[in-house]
Short mmCIF file of C-alpha atoms and ligand atoms in Angstrom, two decimals:
data_model
loop_
_atom_site.label_atom_id
_atom_site.label_comp_id
_atom_site.label_asym_id
_atom_site.label_seq_id
_atom_site.Cartn_x
_atom_site.Cartn_y
_atom_site.Cartn_z
CA MET A 1 0.84 11.95 -13.06
CA ASN A 2 4.09 10.47 -11.93
CA ILE A 3 3.92 6.66 -12.14
CA VAL A 4 6.31 4.45 -10.23
CA VAL A 5 6.18 0.68 -10.77
CA THR A 6 8.04 -1.19 -8.06
CA ASN A 7 8.88 -4.90 -7.74
CA ASN A 8 6.63 -5.90 -4.90
CA PHE A 9 4.63 -4.83 -1.84
CA ASP A 10 7.75 -4.07 0.20
CA SER A 11 9.32 -1.80 -2.41
CA MET A 12 5.97 -0.08 -3.01
CA SER A 13 5.70 0.55 0.74
CA GLU A 14 9.27 1.86 0.90
CA GLU A 15 8.68 4.25 -2.00
CA VAL A 16 5.56 5.68 -0.35
CA ALA A 17 7.08 5.84 3.15
CA LYS A 18 10.02 7.80 1.72
CA ILE A 19 7.64 10.34 0.17
CA VAL A 20 5.84 10.72 3.52
CA SER A 21 9.00 11.15 5.55
CA ALA A 22 10.40 13.66 3.05
CA HIS A 23 7.24 15.74 3.56
CA ILE A 24 7.58 15.51 7.33
CA LYS A 25 11.23 16.53 7.26
CA GLN A 26 10.43 19.48 5.02
CA LYS A 27 7.48 20.64 7.13
CA LEU A 28 7.34 19.35 10.70
CA SER A 29 3.71 20.39 11.02
CA SER A 30 2.59 18.62 7.83
CA VAL A 31 -1.08 17.74 7.50
CA LEU A 32 -1.34 14.14 6.29
CA GLY A 33 -4.41 12.52 4.81
CA LEU A 34 -4.34 8.84 5.71
CA ALA A 35 -5.87 5.69 4.28
CA THR A 36 -6.71 2.29 5.74
CA GLY A 37 -7.00 -1.17 4.23
CA SER A 38 -4.19 -3.61 3.58
CA SER A 39 -2.32 -1.46 1.03
CA PRO A 40 -0.79 1.10 3.46
CA LEU A 41 0.14 -1.40 6.20
CA GLY A 42 3.76 -1.66 5.03
CA VAL A 43 4.02 2.13 4.88
CA TYR A 44 2.86 2.45 8.49
CA ARG A 45 5.34 -0.22 9.61
CA LEU A 46 8.15 1.72 7.94
CA LEU A 47 7.02 5.03 9.43
CA GLU A 48 7.23 3.40 12.86
CA GLU A 49 10.80 2.37 12.01
CA TYR A 50 11.69 5.85 10.69
CA HIS A 51 10.27 7.31 13.90
CA ARG A 52 12.61 5.08 15.94
CA ARG A 53 15.42 6.52 13.84
CA GLY A 54 14.36 10.08 14.61
CA VAL A 55 11.48 11.17 12.37
CA ASP A 56 9.36 13.42 14.55
CA PHE A 57 5.55 13.24 14.48
CA SER A 58 4.98 15.62 17.41
CA GLN A 59 3.58 18.38 15.23
CA ILE A 60 1.98 16.22 12.56
CA ILE A 61 -1.77 16.51 12.01
CA THR A 62 -3.69 13.69 10.35
CA PHE A 63 -7.11 13.25 8.77
CA ASN A 64 -8.31 9.82 7.77
CA LEU A 65 -10.34 9.32 4.65
CA ASP A 66 -13.24 7.42 6.09
CA GLU A 67 -14.95 5.43 8.82
CA TYR A 68 -17.76 2.90 8.94
CA VAL A 69 -21.13 4.15 10.14
CA GLY A 70 -22.15 2.37 13.32
CA LEU A 71 -18.70 1.29 14.52
CA SER A 72 -17.20 3.05 17.52
CA GLY A 73 -13.47 3.69 17.70
CA ASP A 74 -12.91 0.72 19.99
CA HIS A 75 -14.48 -1.75 17.54
CA PRO A 76 -11.58 -3.81 16.12
CA GLN A 77 -12.81 -3.34 12.54
CA SER A 78 -13.25 0.42 12.84
CA TYR A 79 -10.76 2.56 11.01
CA ARG A 80 -9.99 4.52 14.21
CA TYR A 81 -8.96 1.25 15.83
CA TYR A 82 -6.86 0.31 12.79
CA MET A 83 -5.04 3.66 12.89
CA GLU A 84 -4.35 3.43 16.63
CA ALA A 85 -3.05 -0.11 16.27
CA ASN A 86 -0.96 0.39 13.14
CA LEU A 87 0.39 3.92 13.43
CA PHE A 88 -0.80 6.33 16.12
CA SER A 89 0.32 4.18 19.06
CA LYS A 90 3.71 3.59 17.40
CA VAL A 91 4.86 7.19 16.86
CA ASN A 92 4.90 10.37 18.92
CA ILE A 93 1.81 11.91 17.33
CA LYS A 94 -0.47 13.85 19.67
CA PRO A 95 -3.88 12.16 20.00
CA LYS A 96 -5.63 15.51 19.61
CA ASN A 97 -3.98 15.94 16.21
CA THR A 98 -5.41 12.71 14.81
CA HIS A 99 -8.79 12.88 13.08
CA VAL A 100 -10.96 10.01 11.90
CA PRO A 101 -14.64 10.63 11.11
CA ASN A 102 -16.90 9.62 13.97
CA GLY A 103 -19.04 6.77 12.65
CA ILE A 104 -21.37 6.87 15.62
CA ALA A 105 -22.02 10.63 15.63
CA ARG A 106 -25.66 11.31 16.42
CA ASP A 107 -25.87 13.87 13.62
CA LEU A 108 -23.85 12.42 10.74
CA GLN A 109 -24.50 15.40 8.45
CA GLU A 110 -23.04 17.70 11.08
CA GLU A 111 -20.10 15.31 11.50
CA CYS A 112 -19.42 15.62 7.76
CA ARG A 113 -19.61 19.42 7.83
CA SER A 114 -17.35 19.75 10.85
CA TYR A 115 -14.82 17.29 9.37
CA ASP A 116 -14.42 19.46 6.25
CA ALA A 117 -14.25 22.57 8.44
CA ALA A 118 -11.49 21.02 10.58
CA ILE A 119 -9.45 20.27 7.45
CA ARG A 120 -9.91 23.84 6.24
CA ALA A 121 -8.99 25.23 9.66
CA VAL A 122 -5.49 23.73 9.49
CA GLY A 123 -4.92 25.00 5.95
CA GLY A 124 -5.79 21.83 4.03
CA ILE A 125 -4.03 18.53 3.52
CA ASP A 126 -0.40 18.62 2.40
CA LEU A 127 -0.11 14.97 1.41
CA GLN A 128 -2.99 12.57 0.90
CA LEU A 129 -2.39 8.81 0.81
CA LEU A 130 -4.91 6.75 -1.12
CA GLY A 131 -5.56 3.08 -1.70
CA ILE A 132 -8.00 2.00 -4.37
CA GLY A 133 -10.95 -0.37 -4.40
CA THR A 134 -11.27 -3.04 -7.07
CA ASN A 135 -14.09 -0.88 -8.49
CA ALA A 136 -11.68 2.11 -8.47
CA HIS A 137 -13.25 3.76 -5.45
CA ILE A 138 -11.09 6.14 -3.43
CA GLY A 139 -11.91 6.66 0.23
CA PHE A 140 -15.38 5.17 0.09
CA ASN A 141 -16.43 7.19 -2.95
CA GLU A 142 -18.16 4.56 -5.02
CA PRO A 143 -18.66 4.68 -8.82
CA GLY A 144 -21.13 7.40 -9.72
CA THR A 145 -20.10 9.79 -6.91
CA ALA A 146 -20.14 13.37 -8.23
CA PHE A 147 -16.72 14.98 -8.39
CA GLY A 148 -18.06 17.95 -6.38
CA THR A 149 -18.81 15.97 -3.22
CA THR A 150 -17.29 16.95 0.10
CA THR A 151 -17.34 14.69 3.18
CA HIS A 152 -20.54 12.69 3.02
CA VAL A 153 -22.42 9.59 4.14
CA VAL A 154 -22.04 6.80 1.60
CA ASP A 155 -24.04 3.64 0.88
CA LEU A 156 -21.44 0.97 0.20
CA THR A 157 -21.81 -1.12 -2.96
CA GLN A 158 -22.18 -4.88 -2.79
CA SER A 159 -18.72 -5.28 -4.35
CA THR A 160 -17.10 -3.17 -1.62
CA ILE A 161 -19.00 -5.04 1.10
CA ARG A 162 -17.79 -8.29 -0.46
CA ASP A 163 -14.17 -7.05 -0.70
CA ASN A 164 -14.18 -5.92 2.92
CA ALA A 165 -15.95 -9.00 4.29
CA ARG A 166 -12.56 -10.67 4.77
CA PHE A 167 -11.99 -8.47 7.81
CA PHE A 168 -15.28 -9.43 9.45
CA ALA A 169 -16.62 -12.71 10.81
CA SER A 170 -19.31 -12.77 8.10
CA PRO A 171 -20.47 -10.51 5.22
CA SER A 172 -23.61 -9.65 7.18
CA GLU A 173 -21.42 -7.92 9.79
CA VAL A 174 -19.89 -5.50 7.28
CA PRO A 175 -21.48 -2.08 7.79
CA THR A 176 -23.51 -0.91 4.79
CA GLN A 177 -22.65 2.77 5.18
CA ALA A 178 -19.59 4.89 5.80
CA VAL A 179 -18.61 8.51 6.30
CA SER A 180 -16.07 9.38 3.64
CA MET A 181 -14.15 12.43 2.56
CA GLY A 182 -15.61 13.36 -0.83
CA ILE A 183 -13.90 13.50 -4.20
CA LYS A 184 -13.64 17.29 -3.87
CA SER A 185 -12.13 17.00 -0.37
CA ILE A 186 -9.52 14.59 -1.72
CA MET A 187 -8.76 16.73 -4.78
CA GLN A 188 -8.12 19.74 -2.52
CA ALA A 189 -5.05 18.04 -1.05
CA LYS A 190 -1.85 19.69 -2.28
CA ASN A 191 -0.16 16.38 -3.10
CA ILE A 192 -1.60 12.89 -3.53
CA VAL A 193 -0.02 9.43 -3.52
CA LEU A 194 -2.15 6.56 -4.81
CA MET A 195 -0.83 3.10 -3.99
CA ALA A 196 -1.92 -0.37 -5.05
CA ASN A 197 -0.53 -3.87 -5.05
CA GLY A 198 -1.64 -7.20 -6.40
CA GLY A 199 -3.27 -8.35 -9.61
CA SER A 200 -6.79 -7.74 -8.32
CA LYS A 201 -6.06 -3.99 -8.58
CA ALA A 202 -4.64 -4.06 -12.15
CA ASP A 203 -7.93 -3.16 -13.88
CA ALA A 204 -8.72 -0.40 -11.37
CA ILE A 205 -5.24 1.12 -11.75
CA PHE A 206 -5.42 0.92 -15.54
CA ALA A 207 -8.84 2.62 -15.54
CA ALA A 208 -7.68 5.27 -13.05
CA VAL A 209 -4.55 6.18 -14.98
CA ARG A 210 -5.45 5.56 -18.63
CA GLY A 211 -9.24 5.46 -18.67
CA PRO A 212 -11.66 8.28 -19.36
CA VAL A 213 -12.12 10.78 -16.54
CA THR A 214 -15.60 9.94 -15.31
CA PRO A 215 -17.45 9.58 -12.00
CA GLU A 216 -17.99 5.93 -12.98
CA ILE A 217 -14.25 5.48 -12.28
CA PRO A 218 -13.79 7.57 -9.12
CA ALA A 219 -9.97 7.37 -9.12
CA SER A 220 -9.83 8.70 -12.70
CA VAL A 221 -10.44 12.18 -11.26
CA LEU A 222 -6.81 12.10 -10.12
CA GLN A 223 -5.77 12.68 -13.75
CA LEU A 224 -7.02 16.26 -13.20
CA HIS A 225 -4.83 16.88 -10.13
CA PRO A 226 -1.50 18.70 -10.60
CA SER A 227 0.54 16.61 -8.14
CA VAL A 228 -0.22 12.91 -8.09
CA THR A 229 2.23 10.04 -7.72
CA VAL A 230 0.93 6.53 -8.41
CA VAL A 231 3.05 3.84 -6.74
CA VAL A 232 2.19 0.26 -7.67
CA ASP A 233 3.82 -3.14 -7.59
CA GLN A 234 4.32 -5.01 -10.84
CA ALA A 235 1.08 -6.96 -10.53
CA ALA A 236 -1.10 -3.87 -9.99
CA GLY A 237 0.80 -2.05 -12.75
CA SER A 238 0.69 -4.95 -15.20
CA ARG A 239 -1.77 -3.25 -17.59
CA LEU A 240 -0.04 0.13 -17.70
C1 GLP B 1 -11.56 0.32 1.67
C2 GLP B 1 -11.13 1.73 2.06
C3 GLP B 1 -10.31 2.37 0.97
C4 GLP B 1 -9.22 1.42 0.53
C5 GLP B 1 -9.84 0.19 -0.04
C6 GLP B 1 -8.81 -0.81 -0.54
O1 GLP B 1 -12.70 0.32 0.90
N1 GLP B 1 -12.21 2.59 2.38
O2 GLP B 1 -9.78 3.58 1.47
O3 GLP B 1 -8.41 2.05 -0.42
O4 GLP B 1 -10.59 -0.43 0.98
O5 GLP B 1 -8.40 -1.63 0.49
P1 GLP B 1 -7.16 -2.60 0.43
O6 GLP B 1 -5.96 -1.74 0.52
O7 GLP B 1 -7.32 -3.49 1.62
O8 GLP B 1 -7.26 -3.34 -0.86
#
């Protein structure tokens, strides 16, 4: 694991955005795995800026990690909506090349199977961005998720529902399930960048990087991956 501790959120975002744009410049048709939440917002803002300066997204293909079950893409708290608002509408990516699991698919099991198949069909993910939950979840893979899981329907834990309630009018509006790429789907990416900022992530980052490798700490599986860069600000990296 390559660990980069930066000063603050802005420098963390810059570090990650530079890694993404280097991938794009090296391979114009890169397949990017994308994350949502507050952690990557600065990265997406910078990618918009890099695009204005000439970085070309016209051949880029993206797959998002997850989506809430029951929210359609035009729901403001859906991850499809987040991606459109924060990145897809800001760069010259082709809509057909952007993939976010469909949280309102009638057959969710089939949605999971076809999502994995679509990733395979383009040759896998070149660079996967990850945030981390305070319980060390990645995507929506909660503690206890088997390392062999592919894209699946997840029951969210109370702690995740609580953490994500800040985006909703009330905790009761937070969906209780999500479709998430599995641990195995994530580990199949050729390169992974895990990012985190703020003191509330310090324990999760410590456990992910230095803890035992166990399904109880989903992000600890990254210790087994050959190409992972962990980019944190000082607060999130304070226990390293
Ligand atoms: C959600 C997402 C994760 C994300 C996590 C952390 O649970 N499914 O992909 O990493 O939140 O979010 P934040 O970056 O807002 O702390």
